């Protein structure tokens, strides 16, 4: 019961943070709110028994993403302009989509129900078999690296590709040449 | 519609509100950095939904004791959503950094990161090109 | 630009501790929350912190761009290479029992250690090189305007 209370309180704080981020026009404030949002979601993940995920979210959200967002602001601008079009159409789209999703959740099993379809599938097998098949205490690591090794290989490939993409866009692969005219005499293909 | 039903579904409804907040920022705001923050909020909402599904009431973190003497009385929460979301968070920050790099390049090219201004500049360039080449292109065919 | 003395001294103290923590998370991932993804990010944070306080050049003297770019590819190669090793010894791709056929559990443990190492190297490399790429651009906003 207390657990549910903490859970709903933290979730509400998360929602309030997101709503404030909509209103705020000062981008520095928005980025700081995004950092607070990550930290709150890490807390919530701990109450939901996801220690590994909370750890990742805290390290990524508070450590790296805030720094990258601030770096982007330093390279661009700090204030958001007021958009010219009216917000009614987006609001209607969002409300209709939200209503559809809530309608979809109505016949979902209760939060934390031990007999829900998600609990009775392959997860029970992982918990039962990993002690003697893999032999390491952390089930999450066992599933991540061994049972679902292909999946993780793909994810590492995506991270690698995204890194290469950033380097191509921001020219980190070699010392940046002066930006000349591409059709000028210096720009000829060798 | 009793009290325990509402408590049991509160999480799903709050996650929907959060997800729709992110979607609203993405659609309604013109600033590209803010759009990315909105996408991140949307993404976090989906993560929360996944992890909520994996929670078993009375369960604990899916890590066995170090000496591997497992007490059969203990219930563990579902480790599968944790694995999926753990990797998704790191992939999410990698793709976010790619999006931010695109924003930086857009700012270097257009000197603005507001969607309205970029569209205006694009329309102007298109109109000028039309005026310069339009006659020759349209006349021959 | 020179930051405040307290910032510089505490950064020097913290950077080493953060790196040590990253390695703890990496190698203790089998027994406690943690693993390659978290360790890579934490290791990157140490260099980001150092670069923020002492400047990009100082950070790149410790860890040059070339090394970081090699790290990105090396991690994927270590991961995929583990799979190739098990493939060559007659098992399925990424089946770690191949690493120690007599004792499958030891093989699994070794395989997970290798694979998590690859993940950590790639994630750290990507995060540090993304930070280098962003910080290497000339800023548009001066420090006073914040």
XYZ file of C-alpha atoms in Angstrom:
477
model
C 0.000 0.000 0.000
C 2.762 2.430 0.996
C 4.667 1.306 -2.057
C 1.751 2.225 -4.305
C 1.495 5.603 -2.597
C 5.183 6.411 -3.131
C 4.893 5.174 -6.661
C 1.933 7.397 -7.545
C 3.446 10.423 -5.764
C 6.706 10.110 -7.718
C 4.856 9.539 -10.966
C 2.758 12.673 -10.358
C 5.913 14.714 -9.724
C 7.288 13.422 -13.002
C 4.117 14.467 -14.839
C 4.208 17.940 -13.228
C 7.843 18.388 -14.305
C 6.892 17.485 -17.869
C 3.967 19.931 -17.832
C 6.192 22.771 -16.565
C 8.647 22.033 -19.386
C 5.852 22.776 -21.874
C 5.289 26.277 -20.481
C 8.910 27.333 -19.963
C 10.436 29.397 -22.791
C 13.905 29.765 -21.283
C 15.760 26.850 -22.852
C 18.402 26.706 -20.106
C 15.595 26.110 -17.631
C 14.077 23.460 -19.877
C 17.368 21.551 -20.013
C 17.737 21.741 -16.229
C 14.170 20.462 -15.868
C 15.040 17.582 -18.181
C 17.907 16.686 -15.817
C 15.562 16.801 -12.804
C 13.082 14.714 -14.789
C 15.717 12.017 -15.351
C 16.643 11.944 -11.685
C 12.996 11.641 -10.627
C 12.453 8.844 -13.112
C 15.513 7.053 -11.695
C 13.904 7.238 -8.233
C 10.672 5.865 -9.630
C 12.547 3.020 -11.320
C 14.052 2.024 -7.974
C 10.576 1.706 -6.439
C 9.595 -0.417 -9.457
C 12.425 -2.923 -8.691
C 14.479 -1.957 -11.727
C 17.817 -1.206 -10.041
C 19.872 -1.709 -13.198
C 17.649 0.589 -15.234
C 17.600 3.245 -12.501
C 21.390 3.152 -12.430
C 21.570 3.653 -16.190
C 18.983 6.417 -16.188
C 20.789 8.304 -13.409
C 24.168 8.030 -15.143
C 22.839 8.907 -18.607
C 20.170 11.469 -17.727
C 22.023 13.453 -15.117
C 25.530 12.866 -16.465
C 25.697 12.913 -20.233
C 22.455 14.202 -21.721
C 22.417 17.457 -19.732
C 25.988 18.198 -20.823
C 25.152 17.511 -24.477
C 21.994 19.648 -24.364
C 23.916 22.537 -22.774
C 26.617 22.122 -25.411
C 23.949 22.416 -28.110
C 22.508 25.547 -26.471
C 25.993 27.102 -26.389
C 26.260 26.481 -30.140
C 22.749 27.716 -30.986
C 20.458 30.010 -28.991
C 18.992 30.190 -25.524
C 15.450 31.441 -25.971
C 12.469 29.923 -27.666
C 10.348 32.133 -29.898
C 6.583 32.089 -29.515
C 5.226 29.897 -32.332
C 3.056 31.719 -34.843
C 0.339 29.091 -35.220
C -2.385 28.457 -32.666
C -1.981 25.458 -30.311
C -5.571 24.160 -30.765
C -4.950 21.560 -33.461
C -2.029 19.889 -31.607
C -4.100 19.945 -28.424
C -6.974 18.138 -30.124
C -4.587 15.557 -31.638
C -2.983 14.939 -28.237
C -6.311 14.672 -26.405
C -7.755 12.214 -28.923
C -4.614 10.061 -28.887
C -4.498 10.135 -25.095
C -8.158 9.143 -24.840
C -7.547 6.233 -27.214
C -4.586 5.016 -25.144
C -6.516 5.302 -21.867
C -9.386 3.360 -23.435
C -6.805 0.693 -24.307
C -5.519 0.473 -20.718
C -8.987 -0.109 -19.235
C -8.907 -3.893 -19.588
C -5.225 -4.293 -18.740
C -4.363 -6.360 -15.650
C -3.879 -4.413 -12.403
C -0.469 -2.901 -11.710
C 1.755 -5.540 -10.097
C -0.594 -8.455 -10.735
C 1.493 -11.669 -10.498
C -0.700 -13.579 -13.002
C -0.590 -11.027 -15.838
C 0.504 -12.330 -19.267
C 3.835 -10.498 -19.006
C 4.796 -12.514 -15.896
C 3.765 -15.946 -17.132
C 5.707 -16.009 -20.404
C 9.397 -16.386 -20.977
C 10.379 -14.338 -17.891
C 9.527 -17.129 -15.454
C 11.818 -19.413 -17.468
C 14.682 -16.918 -17.194
C 14.299 -16.696 -13.411
C 14.041 -20.470 -13.017
C 16.851 -21.495 -15.378
C 19.515 -18.819 -15.132
C 20.986 -20.005 -11.757
C 22.144 -23.343 -13.190
C 22.508 -22.431 -16.870
C 24.393 -19.152 -16.503
C 25.417 -19.225 -12.852
C 25.658 -15.504 -12.128
C 23.489 -13.743 -9.544
C 22.339 -10.768 -11.626
C 19.519 -12.094 -13.823
C 19.412 -8.858 -15.814
C 23.053 -9.243 -16.847
C 22.500 -12.921 -17.644
C 19.556 -12.156 -19.936
C 21.266 -9.104 -21.436
C 24.557 -10.737 -22.335
C 23.713 -14.391 -22.794
C 20.073 -15.223 -23.483
C 19.572 -12.087 -25.550
C 23.120 -11.627 -26.788
C 22.040 -10.989 -30.389
C 19.735 -8.205 -29.243
C 22.518 -6.494 -27.303
C 24.933 -6.879 -30.217
C 22.401 -5.015 -32.345
C 22.034 -2.278 -29.731
C 25.798 -1.820 -29.534
C 25.797 -1.569 -33.317
C 23.167 1.183 -33.123
C 25.185 3.102 -30.524
C 28.275 2.773 -32.724
C 26.367 3.951 -35.804
C 24.934 6.957 -33.956
C 28.451 7.877 -32.807
C 29.764 7.661 -36.380
C 26.825 9.813 -37.504
C 27.661 12.525 -34.975
C 31.302 12.481 -36.064
C 30.292 12.819 -39.724
C 27.932 15.713 -38.958
C 30.231 17.631 -36.648
C 33.457 16.790 -38.451
C 35.340 15.080 -35.674
C 37.057 12.504 -37.853
C 39.805 14.801 -39.081
C 40.907 18.334 -38.389
C 38.212 20.530 -39.855
C 39.199 22.233 -43.076
C 38.197 25.826 -43.602
C 34.748 25.955 -45.062
C 35.398 27.144 -48.595
C 33.137 27.148 -51.585
C 32.682 23.542 -52.674
C 32.722 24.537 -56.368
C 35.777 26.790 -55.968
C 39.214 25.971 -57.367
C 40.310 24.439 -54.014
C 37.378 22.087 -53.820
C 38.243 19.899 -56.796
C 38.046 16.175 -56.269
C 41.535 14.691 -56.281
C -15.170 0.915 -10.987
C -13.947 0.400 -7.448
C -11.049 1.883 -5.533
C -8.531 -0.900 -6.124
C -9.225 -0.798 -9.856
C -8.400 2.937 -9.921
C -5.207 2.440 -7.881
C -4.189 -0.481 -10.064
C -4.569 1.541 -13.268
C -3.364 4.924 -12.004
C 0.141 4.198 -13.261
C -1.042 3.586 -16.790
C -3.100 6.791 -16.845
C -0.282 8.925 -15.446
C 2.063 7.452 -18.025
C -0.443 8.375 -20.741
C -0.568 11.994 -19.531
C 3.237 12.133 -19.530
C 3.510 10.607 -22.983
C 0.939 13.019 -24.398
C 2.804 15.958 -22.820
C 5.889 14.892 -24.736
C 3.887 14.465 -27.939
C 2.339 17.924 -27.475
C 5.786 19.522 -27.151
C 6.926 17.745 -30.309
C 3.906 18.885 -32.335
C 3.149 22.344 -30.976
C 6.545 23.879 -30.230
C 8.709 25.221 -33.045
C 12.068 25.224 -31.284
C 14.148 22.219 -32.299
C 15.943 21.773 -28.946
C 12.596 21.830 -27.171
C 11.235 19.261 -29.612
C 14.103 16.955 -28.632
C 13.317 17.456 -24.933
C 9.712 16.548 -25.770
C 10.854 13.401 -27.550
C 12.889 12.469 -24.473
C 9.839 12.894 -22.240
C 7.803 10.711 -24.605
C 10.552 8.102 -24.543
C 10.813 8.096 -20.750
C 7.039 7.615 -20.528
C 7.301 4.489 -22.671
C 10.156 3.210 -20.475
C 8.016 3.717 -17.373
C 5.160 1.821 -18.976
C 7.397 -1.142 -19.782
C 8.884 -1.255 -16.297
C 5.420 -0.911 -14.701
C 4.305 -3.990 -16.601
C 7.293 -5.948 -15.268
C 6.609 -5.125 -11.608
C 5.214 -7.927 -9.443
C 3.646 -6.730 -6.190
C 5.662 -8.061 -3.267
C 8.509 -8.829 -5.644
C 12.082 -7.648 -5.373
C 14.994 -6.664 -7.604
C 15.875 -9.601 -9.903
C 19.318 -10.287 -8.438
C 20.041 -13.504 -6.555
C 22.124 -13.552 -3.344
C 25.849 -13.592 -4.113
C 26.292 -17.085 -2.665
C 23.533 -18.317 -5.031
C 21.536 -19.907 -2.190
C 18.154 -19.056 -3.606
C 15.206 -18.880 -1.263
C 12.205 -20.259 -3.190
C 9.871 -18.063 -1.110
C 11.178 -14.847 -2.664
C 9.409 -13.533 -5.766
C 11.457 -11.600 -8.272
C 10.147 -8.923 -10.615
C 10.234 -9.607 -14.337
C 13.817 -9.070 -15.586
C 12.920 -8.959 -19.280
C 11.558 -5.363 -19.453
C 14.614 -4.240 -17.466
C 16.947 -5.663 -20.100
C 15.025 -4.102 -22.974
C 14.796 -0.668 -21.359
C 18.389 -0.633 -20.073
C 19.738 -0.922 -23.595
C 17.033 1.420 -24.926
C 18.156 4.210 -22.573
C 21.739 4.097 -23.857
C 20.592 3.829 -27.469
C 18.239 6.734 -26.714
C 21.051 9.018 -25.584
C 23.134 8.041 -28.619
C 20.304 8.901 -31.020
C 19.532 12.084 -29.047
C 23.118 13.177 -29.536
C 22.725 12.532 -33.272
C 19.598 14.735 -33.272
C 21.431 17.464 -31.356
C 24.272 17.314 -33.874
C 21.695 17.832 -36.641
C 20.318 20.839 -34.745
C 23.814 22.327 -34.514
C 24.313 21.871 -38.269
C 20.896 23.394 -39.023
C 21.808 26.405 -36.919
C 25.078 26.820 -38.818
C 23.264 26.684 -42.157
C 20.151 28.776 -41.377
C 21.273 30.743 -38.315
C 18.078 29.799 -36.491
C 16.585 26.732 -34.813
C 12.949 27.855 -35.043
C 10.861 25.762 -37.404
C 8.844 28.781 -38.650
C 11.965 30.758 -39.611
C 13.540 27.763 -41.374
C 10.372 27.235 -43.444
C 10.330 30.927 -44.355
C 13.959 30.832 -45.527
C 13.309 27.643 -47.495
C 10.286 29.181 -49.256
C 12.290 32.278 -50.131
C 15.153 30.245 -51.594
C 12.707 28.106 -53.592
C 10.964 31.207 -54.954
C 14.244 32.815 -55.985
C 15.388 29.658 -57.741
C 12.061 29.453 -59.517
C 12.437 33.010 -60.737
C 16.001 32.400 -61.970
C 15.536 29.016 -63.650
C 11.802 28.509 -63.890
C 11.423 29.993 -67.386
C 14.188 27.861 -68.879
C 12.997 24.694 -67.158
C 9.334 25.138 -67.957
C 9.771 26.551 -71.485
C 11.507 23.644 -73.143
C 9.610 20.561 -72.116
C 39.480 30.330 -19.141
C 40.411 29.319 -15.592
C 37.699 28.109 -13.298
C 37.542 28.590 -9.568
C 40.216 26.887 -7.461
C 37.741 24.699 -5.571
C 36.287 23.422 -8.823
C 39.688 22.547 -10.220
C 40.968 20.767 -7.108
C 37.778 18.795 -6.511
C 37.659 17.795 -10.171
C 41.149 16.353 -9.894
C 40.123 14.397 -6.811
C 36.840 13.230 -8.298
C 37.984 12.223 -11.796
C 40.061 9.309 -10.516
C 37.357 8.134 -8.152
C 34.754 8.225 -10.934
C 36.979 6.131 -13.196
C 37.582 3.611 -10.427
C 33.838 3.416 -9.834
C 33.297 2.833 -13.541
C 35.620 -0.160 -13.494
C 33.945 -1.480 -10.343
C 30.563 -1.258 -12.071
C 32.001 -2.953 -15.149
C 33.537 -5.951 -13.437
C 31.006 -6.305 -10.633
C 28.087 -6.276 -13.061
C 27.576 -10.027 -12.625
C 26.850 -9.667 -8.911
C 25.191 -6.275 -8.492
C 23.384 -3.720 -10.646
C 25.702 -2.591 -13.369
C 27.422 -3.750 -16.506
C 28.956 -2.458 -19.681
C 26.349 0.155 -20.557
C 26.480 1.903 -17.183
C 30.250 1.573 -16.838
C 30.844 3.084 -20.275
C 28.695 6.100 -19.484
C 30.333 6.627 -16.079
C 33.820 6.364 -17.569
C 32.822 8.951 -20.180
C 31.508 11.242 -17.432
C 34.964 11.335 -15.834
C 36.493 12.673 -19.063
C 33.572 15.045 -19.680
C 34.004 16.506 -16.192
C 37.747 16.907 -16.700
C 37.190 18.526 -20.084
C 34.553 20.922 -18.750
C 36.774 22.242 -15.988
C 40.257 22.109 -17.527
C 39.347 22.690 -21.174
C 39.058 20.368 -24.144
C 42.781 20.406 -24.962
C 43.729 19.116 -21.516
C 41.254 16.250 -21.832
C 42.481 15.389 -25.317
C 46.060 15.261 -24.094
C 45.028 12.442 -21.752
C 42.847 10.671 -24.303
C 43.447 11.819 -27.900
C 40.673 11.797 -30.487
C 42.272 8.949 -32.456
C 42.223 6.630 -29.452
C 38.563 7.381 -28.739
C 37.575 6.742 -32.341
C 39.410 3.420 -32.297
C 37.643 2.519 -29.029
C 34.234 2.931 -30.692
C 35.014 0.269 -33.276
C 37.078 -1.934 -30.948
C 34.154 -2.610 -28.609
C 31.893 -3.823 -31.409
C 34.750 -5.991 -32.688
C 35.311 -7.557 -29.254
C 31.597 -8.351 -28.996
C 31.252 -9.754 -32.495
C 34.631 -11.513 -32.174
C 33.424 -13.429 -29.112
C 30.628 -14.748 -31.281
C 33.054 -15.741 -34.019
C 35.224 -17.643 -31.515
C 32.249 -19.722 -30.392
C 31.262 -20.212 -34.024
C 34.745 -21.522 -34.885
C 34.698 -24.013 -32.020
C 31.562 -25.610 -33.380
C 28.880 -23.947 -31.275
C 26.163 -21.459 -32.204
C 27.065 -17.796 -32.615
C 27.447 -16.140 -29.174
C 27.009 -19.459 -27.352
C 29.482 -18.955 -24.504
C 29.516 -22.624 -23.518
C 32.137 -22.909 -26.269
C 34.649 -20.904 -24.209
C 34.936 -23.672 -21.609
C 33.191 -26.843 -22.865
C 34.041 -28.818 -19.714
C 32.354 -26.352 -17.375
C 29.596 -24.441 -19.184
C 29.029 -22.098 -16.239
C 32.637 -20.893 -16.307
C 32.322 -20.446 -20.059
C 29.175 -18.393 -19.627
C 30.857 -16.207 -17.033
C 33.888 -15.600 -19.260
C 31.695 -14.885 -22.265
C 29.579 -12.396 -20.346
C 32.722 -10.670 -19.063
C 34.120 -10.360 -22.611
C 30.868 -9.171 -24.112
C 30.232 -6.631 -21.357
C 33.781 -5.398 -21.853
C 33.055 -4.813 -25.520
C 29.852 -2.965 -24.667
C 31.670 -0.774 -22.146
C 34.469 0.129 -24.571
C 32.046 1.100 -27.336
C 29.703 3.099 -25.112
C 32.577 4.981 -23.468
C 34.148 5.670 -26.859
C 30.911 6.931 -28.396
C 30.031 9.156 -25.446
C 33.509 10.703 -25.201
C 33.795 11.300 -28.940
C 30.319 12.871 -29.051
C 31.394 15.197 -26.247
C 34.624 16.027 -28.107
C 32.665 16.736 -31.289
C 30.272 19.126 -29.539
C 32.922 20.849 -27.447
C 35.253 21.249 -30.433
C 32.873 23.658 -32.183
C 33.338 27.403 -31.591
C 30.549 28.563 -29.230
C 27.999 31.199 -30.282
C 27.093 32.362 -26.784
C 29.706 33.959 -24.537
C 29.979 32.886 -20.912
C 28.528 36.128 -19.543
C 25.253 35.728 -21.434
C 24.184 32.595 -19.584
